[in-house]
């Protein structure tokens, strides 16, 4: 998606260890116009999939997921990383190893929000090794919901996440695909959505 790749070229900053910082427009300060465009793109791509819920993980997946949900006309659910006192219902839980924080956390969604009648579109800001997506897939499976697709803003194609998800037979659509972050520079793969 041209707007997104252009914005990464302009405002993305490569940190060591294969990490891209996008805090100007996604992970801290958020550009609502760009996020709305990404949400609409996801909605277009998955329009014929009979999606009933959009699911993401807090916090940076929320903005694109909300716009995708709005465009699809369905609710958005974000998995929580820490249990709140107000989450007093039965929970779906799984554990996720965080690539950037290097800690394992338990993520959860109240069981009442997902059921075996749901077809879910998962959305996240980054795809690296696929652990966040795998944790969300696990939550959906616990509810008997089907994951119809995964929409990612920025895929780091030099990491293993896409392969992991394709091996589960789940379609992955990434709006920007990064081939490498060598020498402080972002190199994109040709094909992106
Ligand atoms: P994965 O679970 O696929 O290994 O990593 C995805 C999660 O880690 C995303 O939810 C995102 O928060 C974080 N992440 C992975 N790589 C990067 C990166 O290069 N930059 C930023 N800002 N976050 C990343």
PDB file of N, CA and C and ligand atoms in Angstrom, residues 17-23 27 57-58 60-61 81 96-101 124-134 156 159 161 181, ligand 1:
ATOM      1  N   UNK A  17      19.077  -4.771  15.725  1.00  0.00           N
ATOM      2  CA  UNK A  17      18.349  -6.021  15.965  1.00  0.00           C
ATOM      3  C   UNK A  17      17.080  -6.175  15.126  1.00  0.00           C
ATOM      4  N   UNK A  18      17.081  -5.605  13.936  1.00  0.00           N
ATOM      5  CA  UNK A  18      15.948  -5.844  13.037  1.00  0.00           C
ATOM      6  C   UNK A  18      14.639  -5.243  13.486  1.00  0.00           C
ATOM      7  N   UNK A  19      14.705  -4.134  14.195  1.00  0.00           N
ATOM      8  CA  UNK A  19      13.477  -3.495  14.685  1.00  0.00           C
ATOM      9  C   UNK A  19      13.269  -2.168  13.966  1.00  0.00           C
ATOM     10  N   UNK A  20      12.025  -1.942  13.552  1.00  0.00           N
ATOM     11  CA  UNK A  20      11.668  -0.685  12.898  1.00  0.00           C
ATOM     12  C   UNK A  20      10.812   0.131  13.849  1.00  0.00           C
ATOM     13  N   UNK A  21      11.219   1.392  14.035  1.00  0.00           N
ATOM     14  CA  UNK A  21      10.443   2.256  14.925  1.00  0.00           C
ATOM     15  C   UNK A  21       9.488   3.099  14.087  1.00  0.00           C
ATOM     16  N   UNK A  22       8.202   3.026  14.425  1.00  0.00           N
ATOM     17  CA  UNK A  22       7.200   3.788  13.668  1.00  0.00           C
ATOM     18  C   UNK A  22       6.320   4.579  14.637  1.00  0.00           C
ATOM     19  N   UNK A  23       6.962   5.177  15.635  1.00  0.00           N
ATOM     20  CA  UNK A  23       6.189   5.855  16.677  1.00  0.00           C
ATOM     21  C   UNK A  23       5.636   7.209  16.238  1.00  0.00           C
ATOM     22  N   UNK A  27       2.788   3.492  16.555  1.00  0.00           N
ATOM     23  CA  UNK A  27       2.940   2.850  17.869  1.00  0.00           C
ATOM     24  C   UNK A  27       2.937   3.808  19.059  1.00  0.00           C
ATOM     25  N   UNK A  57      -4.624  -7.147  19.311  1.00  0.00           N
ATOM     26  CA  UNK A  57      -4.007  -7.220  20.637  1.00  0.00           C
ATOM     27  C   UNK A  57      -3.587  -5.803  21.009  1.00  0.00           C
ATOM     28  N   UNK A  58      -3.776  -5.445  22.289  1.00  0.00           N
ATOM     29  CA  UNK A  58      -3.417  -4.077  22.649  1.00  0.00           C
ATOM     30  C   UNK A  58      -1.894  -3.898  22.585  1.00  0.00           C
ATOM     31  N   UNK A  60      -0.987  -1.367  19.884  1.00  0.00           N
ATOM     32  CA  UNK A  60      -0.830  -0.722  18.571  1.00  0.00           C
ATOM     33  C   UNK A  60      -1.674  -1.319  17.460  1.00  0.00           C
ATOM     34  N   UNK A  61      -2.274  -2.478  17.700  1.00  0.00           N
ATOM     35  CA  UNK A  61      -3.169  -3.034  16.685  1.00  0.00           C
ATOM     36  C   UNK A  61      -4.539  -2.373  16.694  1.00  0.00           C
ATOM     37  N   UNK A  81      -3.482  -7.536  27.649  1.00  0.00           N
ATOM     38  CA  UNK A  81      -2.217  -8.139  28.080  1.00  0.00           C
ATOM     39  C   UNK A  81      -2.127  -8.264  29.590  1.00  0.00           C
ATOM     40  N   UNK A  96       1.977 -15.254  25.014  1.00  0.00           N
ATOM     41  CA  UNK A  96       2.654 -14.691  23.841  1.00  0.00           C
ATOM     42  C   UNK A  96       4.033 -14.202  24.251  1.00  0.00           C
ATOM     43  N   UNK A  97       5.029 -14.639  23.495  1.00  0.00           N
ATOM     44  CA  UNK A  97       6.376 -14.100  23.716  1.00  0.00           C
ATOM     45  C   UNK A  97       6.525 -12.846  22.866  1.00  0.00           C
ATOM     46  N   UNK A  98       6.879 -11.744  23.509  1.00  0.00           N
ATOM     47  CA  UNK A  98       6.970 -10.482  22.784  1.00  0.00           C
ATOM     48  C   UNK A  98       8.351 -10.286  22.182  1.00  0.00           C
ATOM     49  N   UNK A  99       8.363 -10.075  20.873  1.00  0.00           N
ATOM     50  CA  UNK A  99       9.615  -9.872  20.137  1.00  0.00           C
ATOM     51  C   UNK A  99      10.340  -8.607  20.602  1.00  0.00           C
ATOM     52  N   UNK A 100       9.583  -7.544  20.817  1.00  0.00           N
ATOM     53  CA  UNK A 100      10.240  -6.282  21.168  1.00  0.00           C
ATOM     54  C   UNK A 100      10.515  -6.161  22.669  1.00  0.00           C
ATOM     55  N   UNK A 101       9.619  -6.739  23.496  1.00  0.00           N
ATOM     56  CA  UNK A 101       9.826  -6.572  24.940  1.00  0.00           C
ATOM     57  C   UNK A 101      10.598  -7.739  25.540  1.00  0.00           C
ATOM     58  N   UNK A 124      -2.903  -6.847  13.118  1.00  0.00           N
ATOM     59  CA  UNK A 124      -1.846  -6.372  14.025  1.00  0.00           C
ATOM     60  C   UNK A 124      -0.956  -5.384  13.289  1.00  0.00           C
ATOM     61  N   UNK A 125      -0.178  -4.622  14.069  1.00  0.00           N
ATOM     62  CA  UNK A 125       0.691  -3.623  13.449  1.00  0.00           C
ATOM     63  C   UNK A 125       1.889  -4.269  12.752  1.00  0.00           C
ATOM     64  N   UNK A 126       2.546  -5.219  13.435  1.00  0.00           N
ATOM     65  CA  UNK A 126       3.741  -5.852  12.871  1.00  0.00           C
ATOM     66  C   UNK A 126       3.566  -7.357  12.830  1.00  0.00           C
ATOM     67  N   UNK A 127       4.210  -7.983  11.850  1.00  0.00           N
ATOM     68  CA  UNK A 127       4.385  -9.438  11.868  1.00  0.00           C
ATOM     69  C   UNK A 127       5.887  -9.689  11.851  1.00  0.00           C
ATOM     70  N   UNK A 128       6.378 -10.309  12.919  1.00  0.00           N
ATOM     71  CA  UNK A 128       7.807 -10.630  13.004  1.00  0.00           C
ATOM     72  C   UNK A 128       7.940 -12.153  13.009  1.00  0.00           C
ATOM     73  N   UNK A 129       7.921 -12.756  14.184  1.00  0.00           N
ATOM     74  CA  UNK A 129       7.992 -14.222  14.247  1.00  0.00           C
ATOM     75  C   UNK A 129       6.623 -14.884  14.383  1.00  0.00           C
ATOM     76  N   UNK A 130       5.587 -14.070  14.412  1.00  0.00           N
ATOM     77  CA  UNK A 130       4.231 -14.627  14.388  1.00  0.00           C
ATOM     78  C   UNK A 130       3.680 -15.038  15.748  1.00  0.00           C
ATOM     79  N   UNK A 131       4.376 -14.680  16.808  1.00  0.00           N
ATOM     80  CA  UNK A 131       3.931 -15.154  18.128  1.00  0.00           C
ATOM     81  C   UNK A 131       2.649 -14.462  18.600  1.00  0.00           C
ATOM     82  N   UNK A 132       2.526 -13.177  18.314  1.00  0.00           N
ATOM     83  CA  UNK A 132       1.304 -12.464  18.712  1.00  0.00           C
ATOM     84  C   UNK A 132       0.108 -13.048  17.959  1.00  0.00           C
ATOM     85  N   UNK A 133       0.283 -13.241  16.641  1.00  0.00           N
ATOM     86  CA  UNK A 133      -0.810 -13.808  15.828  1.00  0.00           C
ATOM     87  C   UNK A 133      -1.152 -15.217  16.307  1.00  0.00           C
ATOM     88  N   UNK A 134      -0.119 -15.999  16.617  1.00  0.00           N
ATOM     89  CA  UNK A 134      -0.363 -17.377  17.081  1.00  0.00           C
ATOM     90  C   UNK A 134      -1.176 -17.371  18.385  1.00  0.00           C
ATOM     91  N   UNK A 156       7.730  -7.984   8.500  1.00  0.00           N
ATOM     92  CA  UNK A 156       9.178  -8.106   8.319  1.00  0.00           C
ATOM     93  C   UNK A 156       9.415  -9.494   7.728  1.00  0.00           C
ATOM     94  N   UNK A 159      11.740 -12.391   8.766  1.00  0.00           N
ATOM     95  CA  UNK A 159      11.500 -13.215   9.955  1.00  0.00           C
ATOM     96  C   UNK A 159      10.463 -14.299   9.624  1.00  0.00           C
ATOM     97  N   UNK A 161       7.412 -15.228  10.678  1.00  0.00           N
ATOM     98  CA  UNK A 161       5.981 -15.173  10.979  1.00  0.00           C
ATOM     99  C   UNK A 161       5.073 -15.623   9.854  1.00  0.00           C
ATOM    100  N   UNK A 181      16.373  -4.805   6.832  1.00  0.00           N
ATOM    101  CA  UNK A 181      16.617  -3.528   7.528  1.00  0.00           C
ATOM    102  C   UNK A 181      18.133  -3.330   7.682  1.00  0.00           C
TER     103      UNK A 181
HETATM  104  P1  LIG B   1       5.695 -11.357  16.484  1.00  0.00           P
HETATM  105  O1  LIG B   1       4.757 -11.777  17.560  1.00  0.00           O
HETATM  106  O2  LIG B   1       5.179 -11.546  15.092  1.00  0.00           O
HETATM  107  O3  LIG B   1       7.075 -11.927  16.672  1.00  0.00           O
HETATM  108  O4  LIG B   1       5.889  -9.799  16.674  1.00  0.00           O
HETATM  109  C1  LIG B   1       4.793  -8.966  16.479  1.00  0.00           C
HETATM  110  C2  LIG B   1       4.600  -8.048  17.648  1.00  0.00           C
HETATM  111  O5  LIG B   1       5.852  -7.529  18.114  1.00  0.00           O
HETATM  112  C3  LIG B   1       3.784  -6.870  17.186  1.00  0.00           C
HETATM  113  O6  LIG B   1       2.551  -6.914  17.889  1.00  0.00           O
HETATM  114  C4  LIG B   1       4.598  -5.649  17.533  1.00  0.00           C
HETATM  115  O7  LIG B   1       4.023  -5.026  18.659  1.00  0.00           O
HETATM  116  C5  LIG B   1       5.955  -6.138  17.931  1.00  0.00           C
HETATM  117  N1  LIG B   1       7.004  -5.914  16.902  1.00  0.00           N
HETATM  118  C6  LIG B   1       7.657  -6.876  16.208  1.00  0.00           C
HETATM  119  N2  LIG B   1       8.597  -6.341  15.418  1.00  0.00           N
HETATM  120  C7  LIG B   1       8.533  -5.009  15.595  1.00  0.00           C
HETATM  121  C8  LIG B   1       9.273  -3.909  15.034  1.00  0.00           C
HETATM  122  O8  LIG B   1      10.185  -4.040  14.213  1.00  0.00           O
HETATM  123  N3  LIG B   1       8.903  -2.665  15.459  1.00  0.00           N
HETATM  124  C9  LIG B   1       7.897  -2.465  16.359  1.00  0.00           C
HETATM  125  N4  LIG B   1       7.614  -1.201  16.684  1.00  0.00           N
HETATM  126  N5  LIG B   1       7.200  -3.478  16.922  1.00  0.00           N
HETATM  127  C10 LIG B   1       7.504  -4.736  16.537  1.00  0.00           C
END
